[in-house]
Amino acid sequence: MAKTIDITIPDLGDFADVEVIEVLVSAGDTVEREGGLITVETDKASMDIPSPENGVVEKLTVAVGDKVSTGDVIGQLTIEVSDTVVITPALDDAPPSEAVSTEVPPEMTDEPESAPPGSGGRQTLVVPDIGDFEEVDVIEVHVAPGDSIEVEGSLVTLETDKAAMDVPATVAGTVNEVLVKVGDKVSAGSPVAVVEVEASATAADSGAQQQEAPKAAPQAATRPTAPETEAAQPSGAPARLPAIDEAGFAKAHASPSVRKLARELGVDLVQVKGTGLKNRILHDDLKAFVKAILTGQVAGPAAAPALPKVPAVDFAKFGDVDVQPLTRIQKISGPRLQASWINLPHVTQHDLADITDLESRRQQLKGPAKERGISLTPLAFIMKACVSALQEYPRVNSSLSEDGESLVFKKYVHLGFAADTEQGLVVPVIRDADKKDVYEIAQELGELSALAREGKLKADQLQGACFTISSLGGIGGTAFTPIVNAPEVAILGVSRASMQPVWNGSEFEPRLMLPLSFSYDHRVIDGAQAVRFTTYLGERLTDVDALLQAIP
Ligand code: CAO
């Protein structure tokens, strides 16, 4: 028996009047349950609105540019039903509903005893569909009993051997109980936390559902598809193709269904030009890209030879071992460093700068600065000198454009510096270093270093660097080969200054020499330019008055 049902917008959390950016089907199309019908976008996330059932689209009443909210009817679907209709919720282990649900089936469901959305009460939040993965490790728990949570706030982080993913809250409220701990293994449907739901958080949703689907399945809270962030992206589409540039893929402006299709086809979205709103990559763009490659109109990505693997060794065979998980920071920075190492032709120029005069002056100024709460370390002066060198050699302050065909010269000087923390390496950024004097730089350096060590840096304090300095001078060493923090094109490594005999033309003189290790992307910077840069930098470090000059 055929039956026509309304297609309604599921619970969009706090979002209302969300823009339709892509319509994926038309009247007459056969669609599968959970297949995307339209894509909507907020300023934080894009999400596919999935089909509630297998069926044929009767009509769609929305177009690109329309705005929709929770509960809006966006079309109708004809479905085949038996005499006694039972439509089960999305997860196999959830109990069948006793009535036809006209709602979009949930991606993330609550347990049967949960209160209906919008009514408040206790709800048990569970792990959503995580693709083919089962028994996934819980590596971080972000909430504790008593915590207030927002819709989309992260409850726990899971990790497979291929991806890390956050499990977001589907409702706002207060955490009553956390049902997992670090080290537990979970699968789709595993309970994560019990939450006392704020009645107001889903009230609008409740109203819409009561009107249109009075006997909807109790587990109807639906979360928007994961926002396009690095952490959340894998939850809907676990990484499967190692050849894809994951960092670029995560940033690609495309809907989850396009991402899913791209993964199925093995297409790196970074390569695809988007023609949608704000250059969003549409299904048609993806199809056109694949077609162009198949018909030879454009060259496909060169088949890169797989990197030879380091042999796996069972270390426990040779003695006792203690296995400790990498920190979150290490997991993020590791692949980025590797990507830079593999993709950039690195060269390191070593040099020595005479900082004898600078150091004696710094020793005089250090005490008074300390009284003002400023730790005047050599690094602040080195940063100041780098600003001048970057202004003199703007190529070092540039980045290659995405297509590799032009250079982007930045008119600002934001300096990153590597900070060693217990959780791993982070690179806070001193913005507009060219507009700050050495004391302001030293002060900010101290503040950002402290925040880094406390793990309290905000995202914008870690972004936008044009050039990075990695100073190991406080620890030791004579030289090293730092890895460029791509897409920057160069990095300055600094080792410990030491007294050395330097020939002044008639005799050896004891001078305090600072080792500089300047690594650069040889596609952008030539060897001659590199040594000109370090030579100039060394000269700047000898002109102490200029380094101490106030900014007008
Ligand atoms: N030569 C000799 N002494 C130096 C020096 C150098 N190049 N650089 C710093 N020092 C001295 C400082 O003068 C200070 O001594 P005083 O108190 O007597 O002045 C002492 O070493 C400690 O300095 P610091 O390291 O605490 O401060 P900083 O401003 O130089 O550096 C920071 C701050 C955050 C960069 C640093 O603490 C840090 O984390 N460094 C590690 C960076 C890193 O891990 N890089 C590797 C990345 S690649 O794996």
Coordinates of C-alpha atoms and ligand atoms in Angstrom, one line a residue:
M1 CA 0.0 0.0 0.0
A2 CA 1.4 3.4 -0.9
K3 CA 1.2 6.3 1.5
T4 CA 2.2 9.9 1.2
I5 CA 4.0 11.4 4.2
D6 CA 5.3 14.9 4.9
I7 CA 9.0 15.5 4.9
T8 CA 9.8 17.8 7.9
I9 CA 12.9 19.4 9.1
P10 CA 14.3 17.6 12.1
D11 CA 15.5 19.3 15.4
L12 CA 18.1 21.8 14.4
G13 CA 19.1 22.6 17.9
D14 CA 19.4 26.3 18.5
F15 CA 19.3 27.1 14.8
A16 CA 16.3 28.7 13.1
D17 CA 15.8 30.2 9.7
V18 CA 18.7 28.2 8.3
E19 CA 19.5 28.7 4.6
V20 CA 19.0 26.0 2.0
I21 CA 22.2 25.9 0.0
E22 CA 21.6 22.9 -2.1
V23 CA 18.7 20.8 -3.3
L24 CA 19.8 17.3 -3.9
V25 CA 16.7 15.6 -5.3
S26 CA 13.7 16.5 -7.5
A27 CA 10.1 15.3 -7.8
G28 CA 10.0 11.7 -9.1
D29 CA 13.4 10.8 -7.7
T30 CA 13.6 7.5 -5.8
V31 CA 15.4 8.1 -2.5
E32 CA 16.7 5.9 0.2
R33 CA 16.1 6.3 3.9
E34 CA 18.9 8.6 5.3
G35 CA 19.8 9.8 1.8
G36 CA 20.3 13.6 1.6
L37 CA 17.4 15.6 0.3
I38 CA 18.6 19.1 0.8
T39 CA 21.6 20.8 2.4
V40 CA 21.2 23.6 4.8
E41 CA 23.9 25.8 6.3
T42 CA 24.3 27.9 9.4
D43 CA 27.3 30.0 10.2
K44 CA 28.7 27.1 12.1
A45 CA 27.7 23.9 10.3
S46 CA 26.3 22.5 7.2
M47 CA 24.0 19.6 7.3
D48 CA 22.1 17.3 5.0
I49 CA 18.4 16.8 5.7
P50 CA 18.0 13.1 5.2
S51 CA 15.0 11.2 3.7
P52 CA 12.8 9.7 6.5
E53 CA 12.2 6.6 4.5
N54 CA 12.8 4.7 1.2
G55 CA 10.3 6.2 -1.3
V56 CA 9.7 8.5 -4.2
V57 CA 9.8 12.2 -3.8
E58 CA 6.3 13.5 -4.6
K59 CA 7.3 17.2 -4.4
L60 CA 9.8 19.5 -2.7
T61 CA 8.6 22.9 -1.7
V62 CA 11.9 24.5 -1.0
A63 CA 14.6 26.0 -3.2
V64 CA 18.1 27.3 -2.8
G65 CA 18.1 30.5 -0.8
D66 CA 14.9 29.6 1.2
K67 CA 15.1 29.6 5.0
V68 CA 13.9 26.6 7.1
S69 CA 13.5 25.9 10.7
T70 CA 12.8 22.8 12.9
G71 CA 9.4 21.2 12.0
D72 CA 9.0 23.0 8.6
V73 CA 7.4 20.8 6.0
I74 CA 9.7 20.8 2.9
G75 CA 7.9 18.3 0.7
Q76 CA 6.2 15.0 0.5
L77 CA 7.3 11.4 0.0
T78 CA 5.4 8.4 -1.2
I79 CA 6.4 5.3 0.6
E80 CA 5.3 1.7 0.5
V81 CA 3.8 0.4 3.8
S82 CA 2.3 -2.8 4.8
D83 CA -1.1 -2.9 6.5
T84 CA 0.4 -2.6 10.0
V85 CA 3.1 0.0 9.5
V86 CA 6.1 0.1 11.8
I87 CA 8.9 2.4 11.0
T88 CA 11.9 1.8 13.1
P89 CA 14.3 4.4 14.3
A90 CA 17.7 4.8 12.7
L91 CA 19.7 2.6 15.0
D92 CA 19.1 -1.1 14.7
D93 CA 19.0 -1.7 18.4
A94 CA 16.4 1.0 19.2
P95 CA 12.9 -0.3 19.8
P96 CA 10.2 0.0 17.0
S97 CA 7.8 2.9 17.2
E98 CA 4.1 2.0 17.4
A99 CA 3.1 4.7 14.9
V100 CA 4.2 6.0 11.6
S101 CA 6.8 8.7 12.2
T102 CA 6.6 11.5 9.7
E103 CA 9.8 12.9 11.0
V104 CA 13.2 12.7 9.5
P105 CA 14.9 9.7 11.2
P106 CA 17.5 10.6 13.7
E107 CA 21.2 10.4 13.2
M108 CA 21.7 10.4 16.9
T109 CA 19.0 8.9 19.1
D110 CA 18.2 8.9 22.7
E111 CA 17.3 5.8 24.6
P112 CA 13.7 4.6 24.9
E113 CA 13.1 6.0 28.3
S114 CA 14.1 9.4 27.3
A115 CA 11.7 12.2 27.5
P116 CA 10.3 13.5 24.2
P117 CA 12.2 16.5 22.8
G118 CA 11.1 19.8 24.1
S119 CA 9.5 18.5 27.2
G120 CA 12.6 18.7 29.4
G121 CA 13.3 15.7 31.7
R122 CA 16.2 13.2 31.6
Q123 CA 17.6 11.9 28.4
T124 CA 20.4 9.4 27.8
L125 CA 22.7 10.6 25.0
V126 CA 24.3 7.8 23.0
V127 CA 27.1 7.4 20.5
P128 CA 25.8 8.3 17.0
D129 CA 26.3 6.3 13.8
I130 CA 30.1 6.1 13.4
G131 CA 30.3 4.3 10.2
D132 CA 32.0 0.9 10.1
F133 CA 33.7 1.4 13.5
E134 CA 32.9 -0.7 16.6
E135 CA 34.5 -0.9 20.0
V136 CA 36.1 2.5 19.6
D137 CA 38.3 3.9 22.4
V138 CA 37.1 6.8 24.5
I139 CA 40.2 9.0 24.7
E140 CA 38.8 12.1 26.4
V141 CA 35.8 12.8 28.5
H142 CA 34.8 16.5 28.4
V143 CA 31.9 16.6 30.9
A144 CA 31.3 15.8 34.5
P145 CA 28.1 15.6 36.6
G146 CA 26.8 19.1 37.2
D147 CA 28.2 20.5 34.0
S148 CA 26.0 22.6 31.8
I149 CA 26.1 21.6 28.2
E150 CA 25.0 23.2 24.9
V151 CA 23.7 21.5 21.8
E152 CA 26.7 20.4 19.8
G153 CA 29.0 20.8 22.8
S154 CA 31.4 17.9 22.9
L155 CA 30.7 15.1 25.4
V156 CA 33.6 12.8 24.7
T157 CA 36.3 12.2 22.1
L158 CA 36.6 8.8 20.5
E159 CA 39.5 7.5 18.5
T160 CA 39.8 4.8 15.9
D161 CA 43.1 3.9 14.3
K162 CA 42.2 6.3 11.5
A163 CA 40.3 9.2 13.0
A164 CA 39.4 11.0 16.2
M165 CA 35.8 12.2 16.5
D166 CA 33.9 14.2 19.1
V167 CA 30.5 13.0 20.2
P168 CA 28.4 16.1 20.5
A169 CA 25.4 16.7 22.8
T170 CA 22.0 16.7 21.0
V171 CA 20.3 18.7 23.7
A172 CA 21.2 21.5 26.1
G173 CA 20.9 20.9 29.8
T174 CA 22.8 19.7 32.8
V175 CA 24.8 16.5 33.0
N176 CA 23.4 14.1 35.6
E177 CA 25.7 11.2 35.0
V178 CA 28.6 10.3 32.8
L179 CA 28.4 6.7 31.7
V180 CA 31.8 6.3 30.2
K181 CA 35.4 6.9 31.2
V182 CA 38.7 7.2 29.3
G183 CA 39.8 3.7 28.1
D184 CA 36.2 2.4 27.7
K185 CA 35.2 1.0 24.3
V186 CA 32.0 2.2 22.7
S187 CA 30.0 1.6 19.5
A188 CA 27.0 3.3 17.8
G189 CA 24.2 3.4 20.3
S190 CA 26.3 3.1 23.5
P191 CA 25.0 5.4 26.2
V192 CA 27.4 8.2 27.0
A193 CA 25.7 10.5 29.5
V194 CA 22.4 11.2 31.2
V195 CA 21.3 14.8 30.8
E196 CA 18.6 16.8 32.5
V197 CA 17.2 18.6 29.5
E198 CA 16.3 22.3 29.5
A199 CA 12.7 22.3 28.6
S200 CA 13.1 25.6 26.6
A201 CA 16.0 24.2 24.5
T202 CA 13.7 22.1 22.4
A203 CA 10.3 23.6 23.0
A204 CA 9.8 24.8 19.4
D205 CA 10.7 21.4 18.1
S206 CA 8.2 19.8 20.4
G207 CA 5.4 22.0 19.2
A208 CA 6.1 21.3 15.6
Q209 CA 6.2 17.6 16.2
Q210 CA 3.0 17.5 18.2
Q211 CA 1.2 19.3 15.4
E212 CA 2.5 17.1 12.6
A213 CA 3.4 13.8 14.1
P214 CA 1.6 13.4 17.4
K215 CA 2.9 9.8 17.9
A216 CA 6.4 10.3 16.8
A217 CA 9.0 7.8 18.0
P218 CA 10.2 8.9 21.4
Q219 CA 13.8 9.1 20.2
A220 CA 13.3 11.9 17.9
A221 CA 16.0 14.3 18.9
T222 CA 18.1 14.8 15.8
R223 CA 21.4 16.5 15.7
P224 CA 22.7 18.6 12.8
T225 CA 25.3 16.8 10.9
A226 CA 28.8 17.4 12.2
P227 CA 30.1 20.9 11.6
E228 CA 33.1 21.3 9.3
T229 CA 35.7 21.2 11.9
E230 CA 38.7 18.9 12.1
A231 CA 37.5 17.2 15.2
A232 CA 33.9 16.7 14.2
Q233 CA 34.3 15.9 10.5
P234 CA 35.1 12.2 10.9
S235 CA 32.0 11.4 12.9
G236 CA 29.8 11.2 9.8
A237 CA 32.4 10.0 7.4
P238 CA 35.3 8.1 8.9
A239 CA 38.5 8.4 7.1
R240 CA 39.0 5.5 4.7
L241 CA 41.4 6.8 2.0
P242 CA 44.8 7.5 3.2
A243 CA 45.7 9.3 -0.1
I244 CA 43.3 12.1 0.7
D245 CA 44.9 15.2 2.2
E246 CA 42.9 15.1 5.4
A247 CA 43.7 18.6 6.6
G248 CA 42.6 20.1 3.3
F249 CA 39.6 17.8 3.0
A250 CA 38.4 18.8 6.5
K251 CA 38.4 22.4 5.4
A252 CA 36.8 21.9 2.0
H253 CA 33.5 23.8 1.7
A254 CA 31.1 20.9 1.0
S255 CA 28.1 19.3 2.5
P256 CA 28.4 15.9 4.4
S257 CA 26.8 14.1 1.5
V258 CA 29.3 15.5 -1.0
R259 CA 32.1 14.6 1.4
K260 CA 30.7 11.1 1.7
L261 CA 30.5 10.7 -2.0
A262 CA 34.0 12.1 -2.5
R263 CA 35.3 9.5 0.0
E264 CA 33.5 6.7 -1.8
L265 CA 35.0 7.9 -5.1
G266 CA 38.4 8.5 -3.6
V267 CA 38.3 12.2 -4.7
D268 CA 40.4 14.7 -2.7
L269 CA 37.9 17.6 -2.3
V270 CA 40.9 20.0 -2.2
Q271 CA 41.2 19.5 -5.9
V272 CA 37.5 20.3 -6.8
K273 CA 36.4 23.8 -7.7
G274 CA 33.1 24.7 -6.0
T275 CA 30.5 26.6 -7.9
G276 CA 27.9 26.9 -5.2
L277 CA 27.2 29.8 -2.8
K278 CA 30.5 31.0 -1.3
N279 CA 32.3 28.5 -3.6
R280 CA 30.7 25.5 -1.9
I281 CA 31.4 22.3 -3.7
L282 CA 28.2 20.8 -5.0
H283 CA 27.4 17.3 -6.1
D284 CA 27.5 18.5 -9.7
D285 CA 31.0 19.9 -9.2
L286 CA 32.2 16.6 -7.9
K287 CA 30.6 14.7 -10.8
A288 CA 32.0 17.2 -13.3
F289 CA 35.5 16.8 -11.7
V290 CA 35.3 13.0 -11.9
K291 CA 34.0 13.1 -15.5
A292 CA 36.7 15.5 -16.5
I293 CA 39.4 13.1 -15.2
L294 CA 37.7 10.1 -16.8
T295 CA 37.5 11.8 -20.2
G296 CA 41.0 13.1 -20.0
Q297 CA 40.0 16.7 -20.0
V298 CA 42.1 17.3 -16.9
A299 CA 45.0 15.2 -15.5
G300 CA 44.0 13.2 -12.5
P301 CA 46.2 13.4 -9.4
A302 CA 49.5 11.7 -10.1
A303 CA 49.5 8.3 -8.4
A304 CA 51.9 9.0 -5.6
P305 CA 53.9 6.0 -4.6
A306 CA 52.9 4.8 -1.1
L307 CA 55.4 5.7 1.5
P308 CA 57.3 2.6 2.7
K309 CA 56.1 1.7 6.2
V310 CA 58.2 1.5 9.3
P311 CA 58.2 -2.2 10.3
A312 CA 55.8 -3.0 13.2
V313 CA 57.6 -4.5 16.1
D314 CA 56.2 -6.2 19.1
F315 CA 58.4 -4.5 21.7
A316 CA 57.0 -6.6 24.5
K317 CA 58.8 -9.6 23.1
F318 CA 62.0 -8.0 24.2
G319 CA 61.1 -6.8 27.7
D320 CA 58.5 -4.9 29.7
V321 CA 56.9 -1.9 28.1
D322 CA 54.5 0.8 29.1
V323 CA 52.1 2.0 26.4
Q324 CA 50.9 5.6 26.8
P325 CA 48.5 7.3 24.4
L326 CA 49.7 10.5 22.6
T327 CA 48.1 13.7 23.8
R328 CA 45.5 15.4 21.7
I329 CA 48.0 18.1 20.8
Q330 CA 50.6 15.5 19.7
K331 CA 48.0 13.8 17.6
I332 CA 47.2 17.0 15.8
S333 CA 50.7 18.4 15.4
G334 CA 52.3 15.1 14.3
P335 CA 50.4 14.7 11.0
R336 CA 50.9 18.5 10.3
L337 CA 54.7 18.2 10.8
Q338 CA 54.8 15.1 8.6
A339 CA 52.7 16.8 5.9
S340 CA 55.2 19.7 5.9
W341 CA 58.2 17.4 5.9
I342 CA 56.9 15.4 3.0
N343 CA 55.4 18.2 0.9
L344 CA 58.0 21.0 1.2
P345 CA 61.5 20.8 -0.1
H346 CA 63.3 21.8 3.1
V347 CA 66.8 23.3 3.2
T348 CA 68.3 24.7 6.5
Q349 CA 70.8 27.6 6.4
H350 CA 73.0 27.7 9.6
D351 CA 74.5 31.0 10.7
L352 CA 76.0 32.7 13.8
A353 CA 74.9 36.2 15.1
D354 CA 77.1 38.2 17.4
I355 CA 74.9 39.2 20.3
T356 CA 77.7 40.3 22.7
D357 CA 76.5 43.9 22.9
L358 CA 72.8 42.9 22.9
E359 CA 73.3 40.5 25.8
S360 CA 75.2 43.1 27.9
R361 CA 72.5 45.6 27.3
R362 CA 69.8 43.1 28.0
Q363 CA 71.5 42.2 31.4
Q364 CA 71.2 46.0 32.3
L365 CA 67.6 46.2 31.3
K366 CA 66.4 42.9 32.6
G367 CA 66.1 43.9 36.3
P368 CA 64.0 47.1 35.6
A369 CA 61.9 45.2 33.2
K370 CA 61.2 42.5 35.8
E371 CA 60.0 45.2 38.2
R372 CA 57.4 46.0 35.5
G373 CA 56.5 42.3 35.4
I374 CA 58.2 41.8 32.0
S375 CA 60.7 38.9 31.5
L376 CA 63.1 40.4 28.9
T377 CA 64.5 37.3 27.3
P378 CA 66.7 37.2 24.2
L379 CA 63.8 35.9 22.2
A380 CA 61.9 39.2 22.4
F381 CA 65.0 40.9 20.7
I382 CA 65.2 38.1 18.2
M383 CA 61.6 38.6 17.3
K384 CA 62.1 42.3 16.9
A385 CA 65.1 41.7 14.6
C386 CA 63.0 39.2 12.6
V387 CA 60.3 41.8 12.0
S388 CA 62.9 44.0 10.3
A389 CA 64.3 41.1 8.3
L390 CA 60.8 40.1 7.2
Q391 CA 60.1 43.6 6.1
E392 CA 63.4 43.7 4.2
Y393 CA 62.8 40.2 2.6
P394 CA 59.0 40.1 2.2
R395 CA 59.2 36.7 0.3
V396 CA 60.0 35.1 3.7
N397 CA 56.7 36.6 4.9
S398 CA 54.7 35.1 2.0
S399 CA 52.9 31.8 1.3
L400 CA 52.3 29.9 -1.9
S401 CA 48.8 30.2 -3.2
E402 CA 46.7 27.0 -3.1
D403 CA 47.2 26.2 -6.8
G404 CA 51.0 26.8 -6.3
E405 CA 51.0 29.4 -9.1
S406 CA 51.4 32.6 -7.1
L407 CA 52.8 34.0 -3.9
V408 CA 50.6 35.7 -1.3
F409 CA 52.6 38.5 0.3
K410 CA 51.2 39.4 3.7
K411 CA 51.2 43.1 4.6
Y412 CA 51.1 42.2 8.3
V413 CA 53.7 40.5 10.5
H414 CA 52.2 38.0 12.9
L415 CA 55.0 35.9 14.5
G416 CA 54.5 32.4 15.8
F417 CA 56.8 30.9 18.4
A418 CA 57.1 27.3 19.4
A419 CA 56.3 26.7 23.0
D420 CA 57.2 23.5 24.7
T421 CA 54.3 22.3 27.0
E422 CA 53.6 19.1 28.9
Q423 CA 50.9 18.3 26.4
G424 CA 53.2 18.8 23.4
L425 CA 54.3 21.5 21.1
V426 CA 52.1 24.5 20.4
V427 CA 52.7 27.7 18.4
P428 CA 51.1 30.8 19.9
V429 CA 51.0 33.9 17.7
I430 CA 52.0 37.5 18.5
R431 CA 49.9 39.5 16.1
D432 CA 51.1 42.7 14.5
A433 CA 54.6 42.3 15.9
D434 CA 55.7 45.1 13.6
K435 CA 53.6 47.5 15.6
K436 CA 55.0 46.5 19.0
D437 CA 58.2 47.5 20.8
V438 CA 60.5 45.0 22.4
Y439 CA 58.9 45.3 25.8
E440 CA 55.4 44.8 24.4
I441 CA 56.7 41.7 22.5
A442 CA 58.4 40.4 25.6
Q443 CA 55.3 40.9 27.7
E444 CA 53.0 39.1 25.2
L445 CA 55.6 36.4 24.8
G446 CA 55.4 35.8 28.6
E447 CA 51.6 35.9 28.7
L448 CA 51.1 33.5 25.7
S449 CA 53.8 31.1 27.0
A450 CA 52.0 30.9 30.4
L451 CA 48.7 30.3 28.7
A452 CA 50.3 27.7 26.5
R453 CA 51.6 25.8 29.5
E454 CA 48.2 26.0 31.2
G455 CA 46.5 24.7 28.1
K456 CA 44.4 27.9 28.0
L457 CA 45.2 29.3 24.6
K458 CA 42.2 30.3 22.5
A459 CA 41.9 29.3 18.8
D460 CA 42.6 32.9 17.6
Q461 CA 45.8 32.9 19.6
L462 CA 47.1 30.0 17.6
Q463 CA 46.2 31.2 14.1
G464 CA 47.5 33.6 11.4
A465 CA 51.3 33.3 11.8
C466 CA 53.4 34.4 8.9
F467 CA 56.7 33.1 10.2
T468 CA 57.6 31.0 13.2
I469 CA 60.6 31.0 15.6
S470 CA 61.6 27.9 17.5
S471 CA 63.9 28.9 20.3
L472 CA 65.7 26.1 22.1
G473 CA 68.2 28.6 23.4
G474 CA 66.9 28.4 27.0
I475 CA 67.7 24.7 27.0
G476 CA 70.9 24.2 24.9
G477 CA 72.1 22.8 21.6
T478 CA 74.3 24.2 18.9
A479 CA 72.1 23.8 15.8
F480 CA 69.1 21.9 14.5
T481 CA 66.9 21.7 11.5
P482 CA 63.4 23.0 12.3
I483 CA 60.4 21.9 10.2
V484 CA 58.6 24.8 8.4
N485 CA 55.2 25.4 9.8
A486 CA 53.4 25.2 6.4
P487 CA 51.8 27.1 4.7
E488 CA 54.5 29.5 6.0
V489 CA 57.6 29.3 4.0
A490 CA 60.3 29.6 6.6
I491 CA 61.1 29.1 10.2
L492 CA 63.9 30.3 12.4
G493 CA 65.5 27.9 14.8
V494 CA 67.6 29.4 17.7
S495 CA 70.1 27.5 19.8
R496 CA 72.0 28.4 22.9
A497 CA 74.4 31.4 22.6
S498 CA 78.0 30.6 23.6
M499 CA 81.3 32.5 24.0
Q500 CA 83.5 31.8 21.0
P501 CA 86.9 33.2 19.9
V502 CA 86.2 35.4 16.9
W503 CA 89.0 36.8 14.7
N504 CA 88.7 40.5 14.4
G505 CA 91.5 41.0 11.8
S506 CA 94.3 41.2 14.3
E507 CA 93.4 38.9 17.2
F508 CA 90.8 36.5 18.5
E509 CA 88.2 38.2 20.6
P510 CA 85.7 36.5 22.9
R511 CA 82.2 37.1 21.5
L512 CA 78.8 35.7 22.4
M513 CA 77.6 34.0 19.3
L514 CA 74.0 33.0 18.8
P515 CA 73.4 30.0 16.4
L516 CA 70.6 30.5 13.9
S517 CA 69.1 27.6 11.9
F518 CA 66.8 29.0 9.2
S519 CA 64.8 26.3 7.4
Y520 CA 62.9 27.3 4.3
D521 CA 60.7 26.1 1.5
H522 CA 63.0 25.9 -1.5
R523 CA 60.1 26.4 -3.9
V524 CA 59.8 29.9 -2.6
I525 CA 63.2 30.9 -1.3
D526 CA 66.5 30.4 -3.0
G527 CA 69.7 29.6 -1.1
A528 CA 71.2 33.0 -1.8
Q529 CA 68.0 34.7 -0.5
A530 CA 68.2 32.6 2.6
V531 CA 71.7 33.5 3.5
R532 CA 71.0 37.2 2.8
F533 CA 68.1 36.9 5.2
T534 CA 70.2 35.4 8.0
T535 CA 73.1 37.8 7.4
Y536 CA 70.7 40.7 7.6
L537 CA 69.1 39.3 10.7
G538 CA 72.5 38.9 12.3
E539 CA 73.3 42.6 11.5
R540 CA 69.9 43.7 13.1
L541 CA 70.9 41.8 16.2
T542 CA 74.0 43.9 16.6
D543 CA 72.1 47.2 16.3
V544 CA 70.8 47.2 19.9
D545 CA 69.6 50.9 19.8
A546 CA 67.4 50.1 16.8
L547 CA 66.0 47.0 18.5
L548 CA 65.1 49.1 21.6
Q549 CA 63.5 51.9 19.6
A550 CA 60.0 52.8 20.7
I551 CA 57.2 52.4 18.1
P552 CA 56.0 55.9 17.2
Ligands
CAO1 N1 71.0 31.5 24.4 C1 71.3 31.6 25.7 N2 70.4 31.8 26.7 C2 69.1 31.8 26.3 C3 68.7 31.8 25.0 C4 69.7 31.6 24.0 N3 69.5 31.5 22.7 N4 67.4 31.9 24.9 C5 66.9 32.0 26.2 N5 68.0 31.9 27.0 C6 67.9 32.1 28.4 C7 67.0 33.2 28.8 O1 67.8 34.4 28.8 C8 66.6 32.9 30.2 O2 67.6 33.3 31.1 P1 67.5 34.6 32.0 O3 66.3 34.4 32.8 O4 68.7 34.6 32.7 O5 67.3 35.7 31.0 C9 66.5 31.4 30.1 O6 67.3 31.0 29.0 C10 65.1 30.9 29.9 O7 64.5 31.4 28.8 P2 63.0 30.9 28.4 O8 63.2 29.7 27.5 O9 62.2 30.6 29.6 O10 62.3 32.1 27.7 P3 62.4 32.4 26.2 O11 61.6 33.7 26.0 O12 63.7 32.4 25.6 O13 61.5 31.3 25.5 C11 59.7 29.8 25.0 C12 60.1 31.1 25.7 C13 58.2 29.6 25.2 C14 60.0 29.9 23.5 C15 60.5 28.6 25.6 O14 60.2 28.6 27.0 C16 60.2 27.3 25.0 O15 59.1 26.7 25.2 N6 61.2 26.8 24.2 C17 61.0 25.5 23.5 C18 60.6 25.7 22.1 C19 60.6 24.3 21.4 O16 60.3 23.3 22.0 N7 61.1 24.3 20.1 C20 61.2 23.1 19.4 C21 60.2 23.0 18.4 S1 60.5 21.8 17.2 O17 60.4 20.5 18.0

